[in-house]
XYZ file of C-alpha atoms in Angstrom:
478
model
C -96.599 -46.596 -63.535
C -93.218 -44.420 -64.033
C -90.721 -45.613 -66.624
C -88.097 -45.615 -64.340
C -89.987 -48.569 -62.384
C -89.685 -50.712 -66.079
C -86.184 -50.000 -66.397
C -85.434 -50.795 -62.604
C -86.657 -54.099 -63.103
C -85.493 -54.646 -66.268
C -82.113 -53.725 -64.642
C -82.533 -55.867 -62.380
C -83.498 -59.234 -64.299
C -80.545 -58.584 -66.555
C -78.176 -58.575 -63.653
C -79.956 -61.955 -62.079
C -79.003 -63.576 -65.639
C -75.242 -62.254 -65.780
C -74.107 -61.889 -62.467
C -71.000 -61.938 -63.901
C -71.021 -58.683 -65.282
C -71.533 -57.342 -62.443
C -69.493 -58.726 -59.496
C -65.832 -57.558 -59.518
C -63.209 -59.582 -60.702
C -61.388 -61.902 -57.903
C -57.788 -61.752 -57.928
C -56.201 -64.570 -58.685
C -53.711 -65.855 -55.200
C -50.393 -66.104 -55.820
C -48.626 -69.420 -53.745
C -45.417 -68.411 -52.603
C -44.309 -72.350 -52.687
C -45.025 -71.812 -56.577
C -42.567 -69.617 -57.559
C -39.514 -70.654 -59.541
C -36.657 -71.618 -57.491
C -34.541 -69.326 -58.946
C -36.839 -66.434 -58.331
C -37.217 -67.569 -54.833
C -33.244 -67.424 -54.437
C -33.313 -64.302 -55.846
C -35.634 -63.031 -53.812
C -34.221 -64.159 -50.411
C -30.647 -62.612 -51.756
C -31.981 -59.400 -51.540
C -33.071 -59.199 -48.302
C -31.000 -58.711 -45.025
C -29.696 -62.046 -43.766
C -31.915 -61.986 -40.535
C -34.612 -61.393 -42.754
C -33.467 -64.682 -44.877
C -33.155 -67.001 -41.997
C -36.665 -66.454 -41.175
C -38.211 -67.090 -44.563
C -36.630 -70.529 -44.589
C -39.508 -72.324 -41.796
C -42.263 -71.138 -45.095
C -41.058 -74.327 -47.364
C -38.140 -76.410 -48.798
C -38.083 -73.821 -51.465
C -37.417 -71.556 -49.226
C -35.296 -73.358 -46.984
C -32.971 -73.829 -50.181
C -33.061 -70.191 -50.594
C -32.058 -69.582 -47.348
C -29.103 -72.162 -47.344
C -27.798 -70.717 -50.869
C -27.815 -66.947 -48.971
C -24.873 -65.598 -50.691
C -23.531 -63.226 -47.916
C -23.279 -65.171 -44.121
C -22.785 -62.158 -41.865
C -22.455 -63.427 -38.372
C -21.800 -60.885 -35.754
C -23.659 -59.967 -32.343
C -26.380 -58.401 -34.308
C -27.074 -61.523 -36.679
C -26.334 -64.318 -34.223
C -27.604 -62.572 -31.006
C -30.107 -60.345 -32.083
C -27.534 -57.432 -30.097
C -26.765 -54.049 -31.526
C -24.727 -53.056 -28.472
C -21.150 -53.189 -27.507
C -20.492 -56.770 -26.271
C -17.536 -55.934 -24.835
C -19.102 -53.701 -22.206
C -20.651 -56.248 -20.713
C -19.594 -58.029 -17.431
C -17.381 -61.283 -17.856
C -19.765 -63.656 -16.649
C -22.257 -61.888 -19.522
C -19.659 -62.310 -22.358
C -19.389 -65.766 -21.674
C -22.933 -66.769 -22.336
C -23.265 -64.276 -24.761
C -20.015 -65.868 -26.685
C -21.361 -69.441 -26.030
C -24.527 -68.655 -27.498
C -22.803 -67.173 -30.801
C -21.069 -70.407 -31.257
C -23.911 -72.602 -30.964
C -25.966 -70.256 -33.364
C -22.672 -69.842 -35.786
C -22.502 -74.145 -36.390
C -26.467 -74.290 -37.079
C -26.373 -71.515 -39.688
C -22.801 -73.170 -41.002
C -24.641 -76.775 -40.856
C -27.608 -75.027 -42.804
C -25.193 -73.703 -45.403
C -22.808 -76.695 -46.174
C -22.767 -77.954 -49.628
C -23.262 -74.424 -51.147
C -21.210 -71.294 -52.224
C -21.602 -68.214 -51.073
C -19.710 -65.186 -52.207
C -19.043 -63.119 -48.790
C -17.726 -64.778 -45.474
C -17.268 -62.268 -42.247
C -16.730 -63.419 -38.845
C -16.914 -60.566 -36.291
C -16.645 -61.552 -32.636
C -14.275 -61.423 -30.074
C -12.749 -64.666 -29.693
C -9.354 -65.590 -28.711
C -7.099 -68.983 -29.029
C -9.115 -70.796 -26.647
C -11.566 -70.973 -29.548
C -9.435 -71.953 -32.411
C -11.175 -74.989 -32.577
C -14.117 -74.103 -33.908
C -12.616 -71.223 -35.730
C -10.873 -73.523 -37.561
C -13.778 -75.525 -38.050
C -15.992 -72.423 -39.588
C -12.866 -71.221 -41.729
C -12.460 -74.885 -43.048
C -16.238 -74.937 -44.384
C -16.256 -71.710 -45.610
C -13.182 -72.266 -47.698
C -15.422 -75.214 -49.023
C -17.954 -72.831 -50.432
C -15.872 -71.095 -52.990
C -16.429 -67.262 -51.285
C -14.975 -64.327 -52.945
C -14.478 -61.858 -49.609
C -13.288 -63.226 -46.494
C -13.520 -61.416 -43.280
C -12.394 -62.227 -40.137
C -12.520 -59.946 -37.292
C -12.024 -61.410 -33.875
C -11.904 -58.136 -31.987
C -15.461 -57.883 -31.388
C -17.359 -54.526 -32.024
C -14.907 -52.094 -30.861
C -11.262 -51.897 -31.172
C -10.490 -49.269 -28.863
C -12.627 -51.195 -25.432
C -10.960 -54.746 -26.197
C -7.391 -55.997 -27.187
C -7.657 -59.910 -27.149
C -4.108 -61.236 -25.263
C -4.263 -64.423 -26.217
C -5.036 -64.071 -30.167
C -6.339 -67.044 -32.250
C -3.743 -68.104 -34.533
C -5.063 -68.626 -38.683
C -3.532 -71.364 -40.296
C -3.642 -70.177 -43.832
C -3.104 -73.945 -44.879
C -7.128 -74.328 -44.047
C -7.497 -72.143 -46.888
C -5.224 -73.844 -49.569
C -8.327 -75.386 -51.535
C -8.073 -75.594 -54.945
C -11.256 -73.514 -54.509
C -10.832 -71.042 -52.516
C -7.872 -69.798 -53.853
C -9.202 -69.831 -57.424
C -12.465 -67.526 -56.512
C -11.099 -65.240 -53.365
C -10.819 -61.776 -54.422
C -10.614 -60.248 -50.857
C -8.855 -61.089 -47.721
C -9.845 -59.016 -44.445
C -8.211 -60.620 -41.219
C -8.299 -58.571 -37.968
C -6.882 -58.989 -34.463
C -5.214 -62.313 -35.136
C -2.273 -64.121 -35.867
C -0.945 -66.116 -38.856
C 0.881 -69.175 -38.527
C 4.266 -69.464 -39.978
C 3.357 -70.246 -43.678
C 4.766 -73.961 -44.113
C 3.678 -75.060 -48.222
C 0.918 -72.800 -48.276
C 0.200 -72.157 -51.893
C -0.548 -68.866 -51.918
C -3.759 -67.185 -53.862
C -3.357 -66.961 -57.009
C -6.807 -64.166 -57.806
C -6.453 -62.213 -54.864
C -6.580 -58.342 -55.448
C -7.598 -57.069 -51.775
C -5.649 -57.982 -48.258
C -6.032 -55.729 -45.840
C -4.009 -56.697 -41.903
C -5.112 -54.926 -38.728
C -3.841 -55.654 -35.465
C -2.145 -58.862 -37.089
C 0.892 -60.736 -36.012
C 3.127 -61.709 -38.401
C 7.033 -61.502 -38.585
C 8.559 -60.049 -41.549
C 10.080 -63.106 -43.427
C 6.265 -64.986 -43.403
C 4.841 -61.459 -44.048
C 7.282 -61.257 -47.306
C 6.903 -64.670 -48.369
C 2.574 -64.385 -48.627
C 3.183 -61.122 -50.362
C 5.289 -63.101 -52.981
C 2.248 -65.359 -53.431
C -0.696 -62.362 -54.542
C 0.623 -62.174 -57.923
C -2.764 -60.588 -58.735
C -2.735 -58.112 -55.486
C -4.073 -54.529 -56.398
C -4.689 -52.967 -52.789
C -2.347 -54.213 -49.563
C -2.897 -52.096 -46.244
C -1.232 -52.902 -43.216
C -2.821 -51.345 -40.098
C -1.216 -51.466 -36.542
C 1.525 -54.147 -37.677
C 5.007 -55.201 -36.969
C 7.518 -53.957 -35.937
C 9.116 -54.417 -39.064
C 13.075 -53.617 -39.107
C 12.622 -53.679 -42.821
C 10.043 -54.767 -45.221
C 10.489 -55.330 -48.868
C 7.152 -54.689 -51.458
C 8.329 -57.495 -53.953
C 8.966 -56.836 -57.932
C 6.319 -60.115 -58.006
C 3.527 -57.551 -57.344
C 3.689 -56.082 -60.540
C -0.310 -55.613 -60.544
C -0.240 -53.711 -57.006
C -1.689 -49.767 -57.321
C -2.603 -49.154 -53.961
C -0.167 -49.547 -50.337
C -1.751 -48.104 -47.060
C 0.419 -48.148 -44.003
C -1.698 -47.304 -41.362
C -1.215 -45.559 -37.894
C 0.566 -48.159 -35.403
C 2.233 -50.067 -38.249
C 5.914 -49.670 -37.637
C 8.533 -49.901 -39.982
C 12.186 -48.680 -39.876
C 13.137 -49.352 -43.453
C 10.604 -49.862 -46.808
C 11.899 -51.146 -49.902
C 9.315 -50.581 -52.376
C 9.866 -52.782 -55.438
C 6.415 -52.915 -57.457
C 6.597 -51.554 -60.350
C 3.177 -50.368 -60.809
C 2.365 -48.912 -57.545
C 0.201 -45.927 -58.227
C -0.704 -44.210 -54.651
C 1.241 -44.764 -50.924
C -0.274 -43.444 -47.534
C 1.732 -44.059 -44.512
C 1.973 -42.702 -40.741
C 4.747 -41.375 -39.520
C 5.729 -44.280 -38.197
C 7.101 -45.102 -41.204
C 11.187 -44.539 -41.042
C 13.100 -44.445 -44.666
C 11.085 -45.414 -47.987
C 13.304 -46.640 -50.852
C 11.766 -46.607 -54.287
C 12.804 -47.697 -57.759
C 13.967 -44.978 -59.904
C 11.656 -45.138 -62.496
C 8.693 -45.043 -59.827
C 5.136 -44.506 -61.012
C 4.201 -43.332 -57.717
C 1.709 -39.973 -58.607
C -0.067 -40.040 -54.946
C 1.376 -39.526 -51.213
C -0.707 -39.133 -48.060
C 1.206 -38.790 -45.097
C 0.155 -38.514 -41.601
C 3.060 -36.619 -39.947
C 0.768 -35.292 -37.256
C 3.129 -36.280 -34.186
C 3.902 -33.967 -31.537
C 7.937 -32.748 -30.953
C 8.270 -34.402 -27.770
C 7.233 -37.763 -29.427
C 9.335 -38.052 -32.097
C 8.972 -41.578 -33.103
C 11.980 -42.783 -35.156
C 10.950 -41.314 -38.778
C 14.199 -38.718 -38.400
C 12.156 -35.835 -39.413
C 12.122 -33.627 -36.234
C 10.726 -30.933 -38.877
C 7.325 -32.432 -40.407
C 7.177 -29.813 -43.191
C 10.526 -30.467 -44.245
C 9.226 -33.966 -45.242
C 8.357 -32.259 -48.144
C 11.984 -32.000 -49.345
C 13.870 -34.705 -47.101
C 11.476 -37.836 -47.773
C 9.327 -39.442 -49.386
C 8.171 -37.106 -52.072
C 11.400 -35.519 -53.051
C 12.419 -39.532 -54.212
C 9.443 -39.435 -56.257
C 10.017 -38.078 -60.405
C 6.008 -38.426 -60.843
C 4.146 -37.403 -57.586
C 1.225 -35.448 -59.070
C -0.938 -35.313 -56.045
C 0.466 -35.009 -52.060
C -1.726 -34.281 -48.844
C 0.277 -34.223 -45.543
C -1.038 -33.620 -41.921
C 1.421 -31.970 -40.223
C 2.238 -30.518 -36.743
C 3.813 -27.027 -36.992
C 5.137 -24.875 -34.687
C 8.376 -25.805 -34.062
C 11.656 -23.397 -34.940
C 13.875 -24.901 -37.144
C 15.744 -23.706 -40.131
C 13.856 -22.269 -43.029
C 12.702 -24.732 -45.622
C 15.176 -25.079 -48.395
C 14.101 -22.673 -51.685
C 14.272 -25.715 -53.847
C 13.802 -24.564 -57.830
C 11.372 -26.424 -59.608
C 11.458 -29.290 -57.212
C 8.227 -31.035 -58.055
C 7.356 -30.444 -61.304
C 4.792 -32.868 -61.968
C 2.638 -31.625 -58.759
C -0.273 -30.308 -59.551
C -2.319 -30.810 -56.222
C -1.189 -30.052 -52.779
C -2.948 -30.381 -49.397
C -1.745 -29.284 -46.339
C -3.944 -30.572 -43.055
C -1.986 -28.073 -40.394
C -1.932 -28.077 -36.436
C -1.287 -24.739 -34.970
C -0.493 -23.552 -31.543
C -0.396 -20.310 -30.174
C 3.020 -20.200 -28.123
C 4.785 -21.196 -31.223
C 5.823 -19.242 -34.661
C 3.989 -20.213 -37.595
C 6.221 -19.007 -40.645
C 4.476 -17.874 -43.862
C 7.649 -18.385 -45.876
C 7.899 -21.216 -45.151
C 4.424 -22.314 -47.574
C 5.490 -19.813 -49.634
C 8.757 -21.522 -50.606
C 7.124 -25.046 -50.955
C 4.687 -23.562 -53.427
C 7.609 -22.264 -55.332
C 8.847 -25.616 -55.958
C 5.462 -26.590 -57.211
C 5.831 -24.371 -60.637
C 2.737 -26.151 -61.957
C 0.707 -26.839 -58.972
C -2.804 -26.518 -60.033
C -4.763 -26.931 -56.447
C -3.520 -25.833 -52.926
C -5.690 -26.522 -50.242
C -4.820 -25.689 -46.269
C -6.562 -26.984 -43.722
C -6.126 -25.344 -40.438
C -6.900 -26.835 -37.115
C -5.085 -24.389 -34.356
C -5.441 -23.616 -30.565
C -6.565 -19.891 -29.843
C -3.675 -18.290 -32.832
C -4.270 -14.439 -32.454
C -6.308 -12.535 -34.408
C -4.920 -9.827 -36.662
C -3.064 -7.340 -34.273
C -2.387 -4.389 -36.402
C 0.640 -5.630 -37.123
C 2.824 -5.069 -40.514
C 1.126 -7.754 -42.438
C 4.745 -9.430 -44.104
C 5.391 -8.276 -47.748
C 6.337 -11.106 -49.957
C 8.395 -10.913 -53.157
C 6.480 -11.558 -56.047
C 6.396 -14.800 -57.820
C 4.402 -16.303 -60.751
C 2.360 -19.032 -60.023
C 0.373 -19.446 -63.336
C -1.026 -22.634 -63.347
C -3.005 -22.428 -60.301
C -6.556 -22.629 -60.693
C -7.728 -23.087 -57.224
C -7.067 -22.268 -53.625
C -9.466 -23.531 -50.805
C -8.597 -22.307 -46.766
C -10.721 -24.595 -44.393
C -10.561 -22.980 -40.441
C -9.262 -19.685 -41.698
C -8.400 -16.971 -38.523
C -7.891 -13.459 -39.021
C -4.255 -13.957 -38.182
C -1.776 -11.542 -40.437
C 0.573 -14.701 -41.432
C -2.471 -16.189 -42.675
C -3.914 -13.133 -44.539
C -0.226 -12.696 -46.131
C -0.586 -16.287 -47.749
C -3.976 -15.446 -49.200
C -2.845 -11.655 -50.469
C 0.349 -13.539 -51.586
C -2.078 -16.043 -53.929
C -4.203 -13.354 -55.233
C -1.582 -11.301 -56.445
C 0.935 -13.562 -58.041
C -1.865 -16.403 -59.369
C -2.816 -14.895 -62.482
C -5.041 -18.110 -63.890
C -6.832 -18.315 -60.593
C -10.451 -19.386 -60.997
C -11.665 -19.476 -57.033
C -10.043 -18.724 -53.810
C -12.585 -19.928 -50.981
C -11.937 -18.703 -47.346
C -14.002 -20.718 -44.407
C -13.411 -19.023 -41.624
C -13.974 -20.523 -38.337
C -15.812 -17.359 -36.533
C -17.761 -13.996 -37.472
C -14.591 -12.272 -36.321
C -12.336 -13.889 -38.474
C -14.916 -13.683 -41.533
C -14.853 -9.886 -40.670
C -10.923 -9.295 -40.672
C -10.612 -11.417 -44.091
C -13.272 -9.210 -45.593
C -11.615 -5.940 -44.846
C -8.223 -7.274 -45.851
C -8.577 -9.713 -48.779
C -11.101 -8.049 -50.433
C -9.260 -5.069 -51.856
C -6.737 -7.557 -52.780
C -9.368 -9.409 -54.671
C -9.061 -7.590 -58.569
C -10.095 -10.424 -60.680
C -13.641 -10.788 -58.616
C -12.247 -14.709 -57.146
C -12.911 -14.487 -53.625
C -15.421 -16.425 -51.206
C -15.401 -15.717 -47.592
C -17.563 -17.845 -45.495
């Protein structure tokens, strides 16, 4: 009989007295209801919140995980399951769909009372009629010790749906001992606030941001006064303000954002630390301390002529030299968007005006029936003897290409501390092509001048002109 037939058998005795050697190893099952509760919080933290609510029906573990969810979202999309604009819907539709929200909005509040979470927002658009549960939700949030509190009641889109009738917030509901020892950030939107009474103010608070809020200037003042810790304040679409003072008490405030639609005739700017300031044209006169640490201006002076809305400065450019930054002994770093084309008088040849400077951007809108004066950049980067980055950003309306014209000579002047110089939506036009040639001859420590043009055309009439100009091998046409 073959050998093989011995060991075969053999073989197969062996593996009839150890099975085990031979079967594969089972895995041992892992019972979710087993894990550590901690774990299981953890876990449930990480996922999204609809995701969270769902895992609660597994166990009481779970369920606990769910209720100690650290970031309660609701919105259309978390309370209705919709991704859509609820607003677009027809008014009999918004009314279910809002009374639905507010039956779903107390369960997952019921679920979550008793425990902290660390993020509150409120998205939806409701109005006064609603205030009472509003207040009711705000109430047992401020029990739960959050750190970020949003409440939007404009629903999904701001542009579809202004609210007429808006809810008015209390801030007294939030005057626990609680919440204003752990809120960090403060997001309100579309609302009102209720004159402020003995509210207490909050004490840790280093975020508020206002949009579409109504609030007059004495109550808007007097909760300023009590952020002693406030880093970042931005005001969207408020007021009108006649004047508004930024209080000495906010000695720890860096950031101030004025946004389009917030109008305010007068600023008095009193914090002491304020780093950076963006406002809208609809900002009228800024007054700042004299020893202002103010290194950073963005200013949106994009405004037509015919719409001249109160700032005084019927010339946007000469904002440069009439407001906000000539006040300032430390601005290091200035981007304006401008509207240019009107004739006025040539802007002022300023020496050394802004000494500190060392980046400027200019956001430009150009038409075609108007002038667009070169010198007029030219003389504003004179007063910048140190400026280290200019950028211009052109957005214009069919500007001519170059016509064979005399491209304009301009006197030379040393600019040796710029590095860089970037041209986004360059056109062949020969007032554009002076400023570049004007650059490349008188920058001597320039690094990188990069041209994107906005069509082959234009990419061709830079080549032919700039790059003869271009001795030091800096130039990058796009």
């Amino acid at each position: 009989m073959p050998s093989f037939f011995f060991r075969r058998k053999f073989c197969s005795r062996r593996r009839g007295r150890c099975p085990s050697v031979f079967k594969r190893k089972q895995k041992a099952k892992v019972q979710i209801d087993h894990l550590p509760q901690e774990l299981v919080e953890m876990v449930v933290s990480f996922l999204p919140m609809k995701d969270a609510a769902r895992t609660s029906v597994l166990s009481s573990k779970w369920r606990q995980g769910w209720a100690s969810y650290p970031r309660l979202t609701l919105n259309s999309e978390t309370m209705l399951g919709i991704t859509g604009k609820v607003d677009y819907a027809s008014e009999e539709e918004q009314n279910k769909y809002k009374m639905k929200f507010i039956e779903n909005v107390h369960a997952v509040m019921r679920q979550h009372q008793g425990f902290g979470v660390d993020e509150f927002l409120l998205e939806f658009g409701l109005s006064d009629r609603d205030a009472h549960h509003i207040d009711n939700w705000v109430s047992l949030a401020a029990s739960m010790r959050m750190k970020r509190l949003v409440i939007d009641l404009s629903g999904l889109s701001l542009e579809c749906k202004i609210v007429p009738e808006k809810y008015a917030l209390p801030l007294q509901l939030l005057d626990d001992i609680g919440t204003i020892k752990h809120l960090r950030n403060l997001q309100l939107s579309n609302l009102s606030l209720k004159p402020l009474g003995d509210f207490g103010g909050f004490v840790n608070l280093t975020m508020l941001e206002l949009q579409l809020v109504d609030v007059t200037e004495g109550d808007l003042e007097s909760l300023l006064c009590k952020c002693p810790a406030l880093e970042r304040l931005a005001l969207n679409t408020c007021g009108p303000f006649m004047s508004l003072r930024i209080g000495h008490q906010l000695s720890r405030l860096e950031h101030l954002c004025l946004g389009d639609g917030t109008l305010v005739e007068k600023l008095k700017i009193e914090a002491m630390n304020l780093r950076t300031i963006s406002h809208s044209y609809n900002v009228g006169e800024i007054v700042v301390r004299k020893d202002s640490q103010i290194s950073e201006v963005t200013a949106d002076m994009n405004i037509p002529p015919r719409t001249q809305a109160g700032n005084g400065y019927k010339d946007t450019l000469q904002y440069m030299f009439t407001g906000l930054p000539s006040a300032l002994p430390c601005v290091r770093k200035v981007s304006l968007n401008i509207w240019e084309g009107i004739q006025t008088l040539e802007v002022p040849k300023c020496a050394s005006s802004f000494t500190h400077l060392r980046h400027l951007t200019l956001s430009m809108y150009l038409r075609l029936q108007w002038k667009f004066d070169i010198l007029r950049l030219v003389h504003l980067l004179q007063a910048a003897p140190f400026l280290e980055h200019f950028e211009l950003n052109i957005d214009e309306l069919l500007l001519p290409l170059y016509d064979e014209d005399l491209i304009p000579s301009i006197p030379r002047w040393p600019h040796d501390h710029l590095k860089t110089a970037l041209f986004q939506g360059f056109v062949g036009n020969h007032d554009l092509i002076a400023l570049a040639i004007y650059i490349l001859n008188n920058a001597e420590s320039l690094k990188l001048m990069n041209i994107q043009t906005k069509t082959e055309g234009h990419r061709l009439v830079a080549e032919e002109l700039l790059r003869v100009e271009d001795l030091r091998r800096v130039l990058n046409i796009l």
